[in-house]
CHARMM-style PDB file with segment names, atoms N, HN, CA, C and O in Angstrom:
ATOM      1  N   MET     1       1.015-100.908  -5.142  1.00  0.00      PROA
ATOM      2  CA  MET     1       0.456-102.203  -5.518  1.00  0.00      PROA
ATOM      3  C   MET     1       1.416-103.302  -5.082  1.00  0.00      PROA
ATOM      4  O   MET     1       2.624-103.226  -5.307  1.00  0.00      PROA
ATOM      5  N   ASN     2       0.851-104.315  -4.458  1.00  0.00      PROA
ATOM      6  HN  ASN     2      -0.130-104.376  -4.275  1.00  0.00      PROA
ATOM      7  CA  ASN     2       1.680-105.443  -4.062  1.00  0.00      PROA
ATOM      8  C   ASN     2       1.622-106.541  -5.144  1.00  0.00      PROA
ATOM      9  O   ASN     2       0.978-106.372  -6.179  1.00  0.00      PROA
ATOM     10  N   LYS     3       2.292-107.637  -4.889  1.00  0.00      PROA
ATOM     11  HN  LYS     3       2.815-107.775  -4.048  1.00  0.00      PROA
ATOM     12  CA  LYS     3       2.394-108.701  -5.900  1.00  0.00      PROA
ATOM     13  C   LYS     3       1.035-109.316  -6.225  1.00  0.00      PROA
ATOM     14  O   LYS     3       0.760-109.634  -7.382  1.00  0.00      PROA
ATOM     15  N   ASN     4       0.186-109.486  -5.215  1.00  0.00      PROA
ATOM     16  HN  ASN     4       0.409-109.228  -4.275  1.00  0.00      PROA
ATOM     17  CA  ASN     4      -1.120-110.088  -5.462  1.00  0.00      PROA
ATOM     18  C   ASN     4      -2.002-109.193  -6.323  1.00  0.00      PROA
ATOM     19  O   ASN     4      -2.760-109.688  -7.157  1.00  0.00      PROA
ATOM     20  N   THR     5      -1.908-107.876  -6.126  1.00  0.00      PROA
ATOM     21  HN  THR     5      -1.292-107.475  -5.448  1.00  0.00      PROA
ATOM     22  CA  THR     5      -2.686-106.947  -6.953  1.00  0.00      PROA
ATOM     23  C   THR     5      -2.211-106.990  -8.402  1.00  0.00      PROA
ATOM     24  O   THR     5      -3.021-106.959  -9.329  1.00  0.00      PROA
ATOM     25  N   VAL     6      -0.905-107.062  -8.591  1.00  0.00      PROA
ATOM     26  HN  VAL     6      -0.248-107.088  -7.838  1.00  0.00      PROA
ATOM     27  CA  VAL     6      -0.362-107.151  -9.954  1.00  0.00      PROA
ATOM     28  C   VAL     6      -0.823-108.439 -10.620  1.00  0.00      PROA
ATOM     29  O   VAL     6      -1.204-108.422 -11.790  1.00  0.00      PROA
ATOM     30  N   LEU     7      -0.796-109.548  -9.904  1.00  0.00      PROA
ATOM     31  HN  LEU     7      -0.486-109.563  -8.953  1.00  0.00      PROA
ATOM     32  CA  LEU     7      -1.255-110.817 -10.472  1.00  0.00      PROA
ATOM     33  C   LEU     7      -2.751-110.784 -10.767  1.00  0.00      PROA
ATOM     34  O   LEU     7      -3.196-111.368 -11.754  1.00  0.00      PROA
ATOM     35  N   ALA     8      -3.528-110.112  -9.929  1.00  0.00      PROA
ATOM     36  HN  ALA     8      -3.166-109.638  -9.126  1.00  0.00      PROA
ATOM     37  CA  ALA     8      -4.964-110.005 -10.188  1.00  0.00      PROA
ATOM     38  C   ALA     8      -5.231-109.198 -11.450  1.00  0.00      PROA
ATOM     39  O   ALA     8      -6.061-109.589 -12.270  1.00  0.00      PROA
ATOM     40  N   TRP     9      -4.537-108.077 -11.616  1.00  0.00      PROA
ATOM     41  HN  TRP     9      -3.862-107.759 -10.949  1.00  0.00      PROA
ATOM     42  CA  TRP     9      -4.710-107.281 -12.834  1.00  0.00      PROA
ATOM     43  C   TRP     9      -4.232-108.053 -14.066  1.00  0.00      PROA
ATOM     44  O   TRP     9      -4.877-108.007 -15.114  1.00  0.00      PROA
ATOM     45  N   ALA    10      -3.112-108.759 -13.947  1.00  0.00      PROA
ATOM     46  HN  ALA    10      -2.588-108.796 -13.096  1.00  0.00      PROA
ATOM     47  CA  ALA    10      -2.613-109.549 -15.077  1.00  0.00      PROA
ATOM     48  C   ALA    10      -3.615-110.636 -15.455  1.00  0.00      PROA
ATOM     49  O   ALA    10      -3.822-110.899 -16.639  1.00  0.00      PROA
ATOM     50  N   THR    11      -4.235-111.269 -14.467  1.00  0.00      PROA
ATOM     51  HN  THR    11      -4.067-111.056 -13.505  1.00  0.00      PROA
ATOM     52  CA  THR    11      -5.246-112.290 -14.742  1.00  0.00      PROA
ATOM     53  C   THR    11      -6.435-111.690 -15.470  1.00  0.00      PROA
ATOM     54  O   THR    11      -6.924-112.262 -16.443  1.00  0.00      PROA
ATOM     55  N   PHE    12      -6.904-110.531 -15.000  1.00  0.00      PROA
ATOM     56  HN  PHE    12      -6.507-110.066 -14.209  1.00  0.00      PROA
ATOM     57  CA  PHE    12      -8.042-109.875 -15.643  1.00  0.00      PROA
ATOM     58  C   PHE    12      -7.724-109.484 -17.085  1.00  0.00      PROA
ATOM     59  O   PHE    12      -8.541-109.695 -17.981  1.00  0.00      PROA
ATOM     60  N   ILE    13      -6.542-108.916 -17.309  1.00  0.00      PROA
ATOM     61  HN  ILE    13      -5.878-108.745 -16.581  1.00  0.00      PROA
ATOM     62  CA  ILE    13      -6.160-108.504 -18.663  1.00  0.00      PROA
ATOM     63  C   ILE    13      -6.014-109.711 -19.579  1.00  0.00      PROA
ATOM     64  O   ILE    13      -6.427-109.659 -20.737  1.00  0.00      PROA
ATOM     65  N   MET    14      -5.432-110.798 -19.077  1.00  0.00      PROA
ATOM     66  HN  MET    14      -5.096-110.841 -18.136  1.00  0.00      PROA
ATOM     67  CA  MET    14      -5.252-111.994 -19.908  1.00  0.00      PROA
ATOM     68  C   MET    14      -6.596-112.616 -20.270  1.00  0.00      PROA
ATOM     69  O   MET    14      -6.763-113.107 -21.386  1.00  0.00      PROA
ATOM     70  N   ILE    15      -7.563-112.606 -19.343  1.00  0.00      PROA
ATOM     71  HN  ILE    15      -7.427-112.207 -18.436  1.00  0.00      PROA
ATOM     72  CA  ILE    15      -8.889-113.133 -19.652  1.00  0.00      PROA
ATOM     73  C   ILE    15      -9.566-112.268 -20.709  1.00  0.00      PROA
ATOM     74  O   ILE    15     -10.196-112.788 -21.630  1.00  0.00      PROA
ATOM     75  N   ALA    16      -9.438-110.946 -20.580  1.00  0.00      PROA
ATOM     76  HN  ALA    16      -8.926-110.523 -19.832  1.00  0.00      PROA
ATOM     77  CA  ALA    16     -10.044-110.041 -21.561  1.00  0.00      PROA
ATOM     78  C   ALA    16      -9.444-110.246 -22.949  1.00  0.00      PROA
ATOM     79  O   ALA    16     -10.172-110.291 -23.940  1.00  0.00      PROA
ATOM     80  N   VAL    17      -8.118-110.370 -23.025  1.00  0.00      PROA
ATOM     81  HN  VAL    17      -7.526-110.334 -22.220  1.00  0.00      PROA
ATOM     82  CA  VAL    17      -7.460-110.587 -24.317  1.00  0.00      PROA
ATOM     83  C   VAL    17      -7.824-111.972 -24.867  1.00  0.00      PROA
ATOM     84  O   VAL    17      -7.971-112.134 -26.078  1.00  0.00      PROA
ATOM     85  N   GLY    18      -7.969-112.960 -23.995  1.00  0.00      PROA
ATOM     86  HN  GLY    18      -7.849-112.829 -23.011  1.00  0.00      PROA
ATOM     87  CA  GLY    18      -8.382-114.290 -24.448  1.00  0.00      PROA
ATOM     88  C   GLY    18      -9.759-114.263 -25.086  1.00  0.00      PROA
ATOM     89  O   GLY    18      -9.973-114.860 -26.141  1.00  0.00      PROA
ATOM     90  N   PHE    19     -10.711-113.557 -24.434  1.00  0.00      PROA
ATOM     91  HN  PHE    19     -10.537-113.072 -23.577  1.00  0.00      PROA
ATOM     92  CA  PHE    19     -12.041-113.426 -25.026  1.00  0.00      PROA
ATOM     93  C   PHE    19     -11.982-112.679 -26.358  1.00  0.00      PROA
ATOM     94  O   PHE    19     -12.675-113.042 -27.308  1.00  0.00      PROA
ATOM     95  N   LEU    20     -11.152-111.637 -26.425  1.00  0.00      PROA
ATOM     96  HN  LEU    20     -10.589-111.342 -25.653  1.00  0.00      PROA
ATOM     97  CA  LEU    20     -11.016-110.870 -27.662  1.00  0.00      PROA
ATOM     98  C   LEU    20     -10.479-111.745 -28.796  1.00  0.00      PROA
ATOM     99  O   LEU    20     -10.987-111.695 -29.917  1.00  0.00      PROA
ATOM    100  N   LEU    21      -9.458-112.542 -28.502  1.00  0.00      PROA
ATOM    101  HN  LEU    21      -9.046-112.582 -27.592  1.00  0.00      PROA
ATOM    102  CA  LEU    21      -8.876-113.402 -29.536  1.00  0.00      PROA
ATOM    103  C   LEU    21      -9.850-114.489 -29.986  1.00  0.00      PROA
ATOM    104  O   LEU    21      -9.951-114.781 -31.177  1.00  0.00      PROA
ATOM    105  N   ILE    22     -10.557-115.081 -29.045  1.00  0.00      PROA
ATOM    106  HN  ILE    22     -10.474-114.844 -28.077  1.00  0.00      PROA
ATOM    107  CA  ILE    22     -11.537-116.103 -29.422  1.00  0.00      PROA
ATOM    108  C   ILE    22     -12.660-115.471 -30.234  1.00  0.00      PROA
ATOM    109  O   ILE    22     -13.141-116.072 -31.194  1.00  0.00      PROA
ATOM    110  N   GLY    23     -13.085-114.260 -29.856  1.00  0.00      PROA
ATOM    111  HN  GLY    23     -12.693-113.772 -29.076  1.00  0.00      PROA
ATOM    112  CA  GLY    23     -14.099-113.557 -30.636  1.00  0.00      PROA
ATOM    113  C   GLY    23     -13.625-113.231 -32.036  1.00  0.00      PROA
ATOM    114  O   GLY    23     -14.387-113.361 -32.994  1.00  0.00      PROA
ATOM    115  N   LEU    24     -12.371-112.807 -32.168  1.00  0.00      PROA
ATOM    116  HN  LEU    24     -11.753-112.702 -31.390  1.00  0.00      PROA
ATOM    117  CA  LEU    24     -11.828-112.551 -33.506  1.00  0.00      PROA
ATOM    118  C   LEU    24     -11.804-113.831 -34.336  1.00  0.00      PROA
ATOM    119  O   LEU    24     -12.151-113.825 -35.517  1.00  0.00      PROA
ATOM    120  N   GLY    25     -11.395-114.917 -33.710  1.00  0.00      PROA
ATOM    121  HN  GLY    25     -11.113-114.923 -32.751  1.00  0.00      PROA
ATOM    122  CA  GLY    25     -11.340-116.186 -34.443  1.00  0.00      PROA
ATOM    123  C   GLY    25     -12.707-116.679 -34.844  1.00  0.00      PROA
ATOM    124  O   GLY    25     -12.849-117.309 -35.892  1.00  0.00      PROA
ATOM    125  N   ALA    26     -13.726-116.409 -34.035  1.00  0.00      PROA
ATOM    126  HN  ALA    26     -13.611-115.897 -33.184  1.00  0.00      PROA
ATOM    127  CA  ALA    26     -15.067-116.922 -34.320  1.00  0.00      PROA
ATOM    128  C   ALA    26     -15.819-116.047 -35.312  1.00  0.00      PROA
ATOM    129  O   ALA    26     -16.542-116.558 -36.168  1.00  0.00      PROA
ATOM    130  N   PHE    27     -15.654-114.732 -35.203  1.00  0.00      PROA
ATOM    131  HN  PHE    27     -15.067-114.317 -34.508  1.00  0.00      PROA
ATOM    132  CA  PHE    27     -16.506-113.843 -35.996  1.00  0.00      PROA
ATOM    133  C   PHE    27     -15.789-113.100 -37.120  1.00  0.00      PROA
ATOM    134  O   PHE    27     -16.406-112.789 -38.138  1.00  0.00      PROA
ATOM    135  N   ARG    28     -14.506-112.813 -36.958  1.00  0.00      PROA
ATOM    136  HN  ARG    28     -14.004-113.066 -36.131  1.00  0.00      PROA
ATOM    137  CA  ARG    28     -13.813-112.030 -37.979  1.00  0.00      PROA
ATOM    138  C   ARG    28     -13.125-112.927 -38.993  1.00  0.00      PROA
ATOM    139  O   ARG    28     -13.277-112.734 -40.199  1.00  0.00      PROA
ATOM    140  N   TYR    29     -12.380-113.896 -38.519  1.00  0.00      PROA
ATOM    141  HN  TYR    29     -12.257-114.053 -37.540  1.00  0.00      PROA
ATOM    142  CA  TYR    29     -11.623-114.784 -39.407  1.00  0.00      PROA
ATOM    143  C   TYR    29     -12.279-116.150 -39.395  1.00  0.00      PROA
ATOM    144  O   TYR    29     -12.071-116.932 -38.467  1.00  0.00      PROA
ATOM    145  N   GLU    30     -13.052-116.436 -40.393  1.00  0.00      PROA
ATOM    146  HN  GLU    30     -13.221-115.801 -41.146  1.00  0.00      PROA
ATOM    147  CA  GLU    30     -13.800-117.695 -40.423  1.00  0.00      PROA
ATOM    148  C   GLU    30     -13.059-118.798 -41.177  1.00  0.00      PROA
ATOM    149  O   GLU    30     -13.568-119.914 -41.288  1.00  0.00      PROA
ATOM    150  N   ASP    31     -11.870-118.505 -41.693  1.00  0.00      PROA
ATOM    151  HN  ASP    31     -11.457-117.599 -41.603  1.00  0.00      PROA
ATOM    152  CA  ASP    31     -11.112-119.531 -42.384  1.00  0.00      PROA
ATOM    153  C   ASP    31     -10.136-120.193 -41.409  1.00  0.00      PROA
ATOM    154  O   ASP    31     -10.398-120.246 -40.207  1.00  0.00      PROA
ATOM    155  N   VAL    32      -9.031-120.690 -41.917  1.00  0.00      PROA
ATOM    156  HN  VAL    32      -8.818-120.647 -42.893  1.00  0.00      PROA
ATOM    157  CA  VAL    32      -8.082-121.430 -41.088  1.00  0.00      PROA
ATOM    158  C   VAL    32      -7.455-120.535 -40.021  1.00  0.00      PROA
ATOM    159  O   VAL    32      -7.111-121.020 -38.943  1.00  0.00      PROA
ATOM    160  N   ALA    33      -7.301-119.243 -40.297  1.00  0.00      PROA
ATOM    161  HN  ALA    33      -7.581-118.849 -41.173  1.00  0.00      PROA
ATOM    162  CA  ALA    33      -6.690-118.332 -39.318  1.00  0.00      PROA
ATOM    163  C   ALA    33      -7.531-118.247 -38.049  1.00  0.00      PROA
ATOM    164  O   ALA    33      -6.988-117.998 -36.973  1.00  0.00      PROA
ATOM    165  N   GLY    34      -8.836-118.448 -38.149  1.00  0.00      PROA
ATOM    166  HN  GLY    34      -9.277-118.651 -39.023  1.00  0.00      PROA
ATOM    167  CA  GLY    34      -9.702-118.398 -36.983  1.00  0.00      PROA
ATOM    168  C   GLY    34      -9.353-119.461 -35.965  1.00  0.00      PROA
ATOM    169  O   GLY    34      -9.449-119.227 -34.760  1.00  0.00      PROA
ATOM    170  N   TRP    35      -8.945-120.634 -36.442  1.00  0.00      PROA
ATOM    171  HN  TRP    35      -8.867-120.824 -37.421  1.00  0.00      PROA
ATOM    172  CA  TRP    35      -8.543-121.702 -35.518  1.00  0.00      PROA
ATOM    173  C   TRP    35      -7.298-121.286 -34.737  1.00  0.00      PROA
ATOM    174  O   TRP    35      -7.179-121.598 -33.553  1.00  0.00      PROA
ATOM    175  N   GLY    36      -6.380-120.590 -35.385  1.00  0.00      PROA
ATOM    176  HN  GLY    36      -6.477-120.336 -36.347  1.00  0.00      PROA
ATOM    177  CA  GLY    36      -5.177-120.118 -34.698  1.00  0.00      PROA
ATOM    178  C   GLY    36      -5.511-119.090 -33.639  1.00  0.00      PROA
ATOM    179  O   GLY    36      -4.984-119.143 -32.527  1.00  0.00      PROA
ATOM    180  N   PHE    37      -6.397-118.140 -33.983  1.00  0.00      PROA
ATOM    181  HN  PHE    37      -6.824-118.098 -34.886  1.00  0.00      PROA
ATOM    182  CA  PHE    37      -6.796-117.136 -32.998  1.00  0.00      PROA
ATOM    183  C   PHE    37      -7.489-117.800 -31.813  1.00  0.00      PROA
ATOM    184  O   PHE    37      -7.246-117.420 -30.668  1.00  0.00      PROA
ATOM    185  N   GLY    38      -8.332-118.766 -32.065  1.00  0.00      PROA
ATOM    186  HN  GLY    38      -8.530-119.075 -32.995  1.00  0.00      PROA
ATOM    187  CA  GLY    38      -9.019-119.472 -30.986  1.00  0.00      PROA
ATOM    188  C   GLY    38      -8.046-120.231 -30.093  1.00  0.00      PROA
ATOM    189  O   GLY    38      -8.188-120.230 -28.870  1.00  0.00      PROA
ATOM    190  N   ALA    39      -7.059-120.879 -30.704  1.00  0.00      PROA
ATOM    191  HN  ALA    39      -6.943-120.881 -31.697  1.00  0.00      PROA
ATOM    192  CA  ALA    39      -6.078-121.640 -29.923  1.00  0.00      PROA
ATOM    193  C   ALA    39      -5.240-120.713 -29.042  1.00  0.00      PROA
ATOM    194  O   ALA    39      -4.957-121.037 -27.888  1.00  0.00      PROA
ATOM    195  N   VAL    40      -4.848-119.574 -29.579  1.00  0.00      PROA
ATOM    196  HN  VAL    40      -5.078-119.311 -30.516  1.00  0.00      PROA
ATOM    197  CA  VAL    40      -4.069-118.624 -28.789  1.00  0.00      PROA
ATOM    198  C   VAL    40      -4.924-118.052 -27.661  1.00  0.00      PROA
ATOM    199  O   VAL    40      -4.421-117.825 -26.560  1.00  0.00      PROA
ATOM    200  N   GLY    41      -6.218-117.815 -27.922  1.00  0.00      PROA
ATOM    201  HN  GLY    41      -6.627-117.999 -28.816  1.00  0.00      PROA
ATOM    202  CA  GLY    41      -7.122-117.338 -26.876  1.00  0.00      PROA
ATOM    203  C   GLY    41      -7.243-118.329 -25.738  1.00  0.00      PROA
ATOM    204  O   GLY    41      -7.255-117.936 -24.571  1.00  0.00      PROA
ATOM    205  N   VAL    42      -7.334-119.619 -26.062  1.00  0.00      PROA
ATOM    206  HN  VAL    42      -7.324-119.939 -27.010  1.00  0.00      PROA
ATOM    207  CA  VAL    42      -7.388-120.649 -25.020  1.00  0.00      PROA
ATOM    208  C   VAL    42      -6.064-120.692 -24.252  1.00  0.00      PROA
ATOM    209  O   VAL    42      -6.055-120.939 -23.046  1.00  0.00      PROA
ATOM    210  N   GLY    43      -4.963-120.456 -24.935  1.00  0.00      PROA
ATOM    211  HN  GLY    43      -4.970-120.255 -25.915  1.00  0.00      PROA
ATOM    212  CA  GLY    43      -3.663-120.381 -24.265  1.00  0.00      PROA
ATOM    213  C   GLY    43      -3.599-119.228 -23.278  1.00  0.00      PROA
ATOM    214  O   GLY    43      -3.021-119.356 -22.198  1.00  0.00      PROA
ATOM    215  N   PHE    44      -4.197-118.095 -23.654  1.00  0.00      PROA
ATOM    216  HN  PHE    44      -4.666-117.991 -24.531  1.00  0.00      PROA
ATOM    217  CA  PHE    44      -4.259-116.965 -22.729  1.00  0.00      PROA
ATOM    218  C   PHE    44      -5.058-117.333 -21.491  1.00  0.00      PROA
ATOM    219  O   PHE    44      -4.694-116.935 -20.385  1.00  0.00      PROA
ATOM    220  N   PHE    45      -6.149-118.091 -21.654  1.00  0.00      PROA
ATOM    221  HN  PHE    45      -6.445-118.415 -22.553  1.00  0.00      PROA
ATOM    222  CA  PHE    45      -6.925-118.542 -20.499  1.00  0.00      PROA
ATOM    223  C   PHE    45      -6.080-119.432 -19.595  1.00  0.00      PROA
ATOM    224  O   PHE    45      -6.161-119.327 -18.371  1.00  0.00      PROA
ATOM    225  N   ALA    46      -5.269-120.307 -20.188  1.00  0.00      PROA
ATOM    226  HN  ALA    46      -5.203-120.393 -21.182  1.00  0.00      PROA
ATOM    227  CA  ALA    46      -4.437-121.203 -19.387  1.00  0.00      PROA
ATOM    228  C   ALA    46      -3.408-120.410 -18.579  1.00  0.00      PROA
ATOM    229  O   ALA    46      -3.176-120.713 -17.408  1.00  0.00      PROA
ATOM    230  N   ILE    47      -2.793-119.404 -19.190  1.00  0.00      PROA
ATOM    231  HN  ILE    47      -2.982-119.158 -20.141  1.00  0.00      PROA
ATOM    232  CA  ILE    47      -1.812-118.595 -18.473  1.00  0.00      PROA
ATOM    233  C   ILE    47      -2.495-117.773 -17.385  1.00  0.00      PROA
ATOM    234  O   ILE    47      -1.936-117.598 -16.302  1.00  0.00      PROA
ATOM    235  N   ALA    48      -3.702-117.265 -17.659  1.00  0.00      PROA
ATOM    236  HN  ALA    48      -4.156-117.407 -18.539  1.00  0.00      PROA
ATOM    237  CA  ALA    48      -4.446-116.520 -16.645  1.00  0.00      PROA
ATOM    238  C   ALA    48      -4.795-117.420 -15.465  1.00  0.00      PROA
ATOM    239  O   ALA    48      -4.803-116.970 -14.319  1.00  0.00      PROA
ATOM    240  N   TRP    49      -5.080-118.677 -15.739  1.00  0.00      PROA
ATOM    241  HN  TRP    49      -5.074-119.042 -16.669  1.00  0.00      PROA
ATOM    242  CA  TRP    49      -5.374-119.629 -14.672  1.00  0.00      PROA
ATOM    243  C   TRP    49      -4.148-119.820 -13.770  1.00  0.00      PROA
ATOM    244  O   TRP    49      -4.272-119.894 -12.548  1.00  0.00      PROA
ATOM    245  N   VAL    50      -2.977-119.895 -14.383  1.00  0.00      PROA
ATOM    246  HN  VAL    50      -2.876-119.834 -15.376  1.00  0.00      PROA
ATOM    247  CA  VAL    50      -1.745-120.034 -13.612  1.00  0.00      PROA
ATOM    248  C   VAL    50      -1.504-118.786 -12.770  1.00  0.00      PROA
ATOM    249  O   VAL    50      -1.130-118.889 -11.602  1.00  0.00      PROA
ATOM    250  N   PHE    51      -1.717-117.595 -13.362  1.00  0.00      PROA
ATOM    251  HN  PHE    51      -2.021-117.511 -14.311  1.00  0.00      PROA
ATOM    252  CA  PHE    51      -1.551-116.357 -12.598  1.00  0.00      PROA
ATOM    253  C   PHE    51      -2.502-116.334 -11.412  1.00  0.00      PROA
ATOM    254  O   PHE    51      -2.122-115.919 -10.317  1.00  0.00      PROA
ATOM    255  N   ASN    52      -3.731-116.775 -11.623  1.00  0.00      PROA
ATOM    256  HN  ASN    52      -4.040-117.112 -12.513  1.00  0.00      PROA
ATOM    257  CA  ASN    52      -4.707-116.789 -10.544  1.00  0.00      PROA
ATOM    258  C   ASN    52      -4.299-117.784  -9.453  1.00  0.00      PROA
ATOM    259  O   ASN    52      -4.519-117.527  -8.269  1.00  0.00      PROA
ATOM    260  N   ALA    53      -3.714-118.903  -9.839  1.00  0.00      PROA
ATOM    261  HN  ALA    53      -3.535-119.111 -10.801  1.00  0.00      PROA
ATOM    262  CA  ALA    53      -3.281-119.897  -8.855  1.00  0.00      PROA
ATOM    263  C   ALA    53      -2.064-119.395  -8.058  1.00  0.00      PROA
ATOM    264  O   ALA    53      -1.842-119.831  -6.929  1.00  0.00      PROA
ATOM    265  N   LEU    54      -1.287-118.490  -8.638  1.00  0.00      PROA
ATOM    266  HN  LEU    54      -1.468-118.135  -9.555  1.00  0.00      PROA
ATOM    267  CA  LEU    54      -0.096-117.979  -7.947  1.00  0.00      PROA
ATOM    268  C   LEU    54      -0.429-116.903  -6.924  1.00  0.00      PROA
ATOM    269  O   LEU    54       0.402-116.588  -6.072  1.00  0.00      PROA
ATOM    270  N   LYS    55      -1.624-116.337  -6.993  1.00  0.00      PROA
ATOM    271  HN  LYS    55      -2.299-116.593  -7.686  1.00  0.00      PROA
ATOM    272  CA  LYS    55      -1.976-115.292  -6.029  1.00  0.00      PROA
ATOM    273  C   LYS    55      -1.936-115.853  -4.613  1.00  0.00      PROA
ATOM    274  O   LYS    55      -2.495-116.918  -4.350  1.00  0.00      PROA
ATOM    275  N   GLY    56      -1.292-115.156  -3.718  1.00  0.00      PROA
ATOM    276  HN  GLY    56      -0.839-114.291  -3.931  1.00  0.00      PROA
ATOM    277  CA  GLY    56      -1.171-115.587  -2.343  1.00  0.00      PROA
ATOM    278  C   GLY    56       0.001-116.500  -2.082  1.00  0.00      PROA
ATOM    279  O   GLY    56       0.318-116.766  -0.923  1.00  0.00      PROA
ATOM    280  N   ARG    57       0.656-116.990  -3.113  1.00  0.00      PROA
ATOM    281  HN  ARG    57       0.398-116.773  -4.055  1.00  0.00      PROA
ATOM    282  CA  ARG    57       1.787-117.898  -2.929  1.00  0.00      PROA
ATOM    283  C   ARG    57       3.119-117.218  -3.234  1.00  0.00      PROA
ATOM    284  O   ARG    57       4.178-117.725  -2.863  1.00  0.00      PROA
ATOM    285  N   VAL    58       3.065-116.088  -3.900  1.00  0.00      PROA
ATOM    286  HN  VAL    58       2.205-115.677  -4.201  1.00  0.00      PROA
ATOM    287  CA  VAL    58       4.314-115.408  -4.294  1.00  0.00      PROA
ATOM    288  C   VAL    58       4.697-114.412  -3.230  1.00  0.00      PROA
ATOM    289  OT1 VAL    58       5.714-113.731  -3.359  1.00  0.00      PROA
TER     290      VAL     58
END
């Protein structure tokens, strides 16, 4: 595996975990903790976006 393949897998995993965290915040924890899970899920999306932008440049 080269660097671009590793970044592609990392992007896919981060998007999957982001969806999981947002889903937990929306459906499992409906109190204040849900907002934290949602915020962390959006953060995972932001990091995945950066990983995707780095593909081909590293």
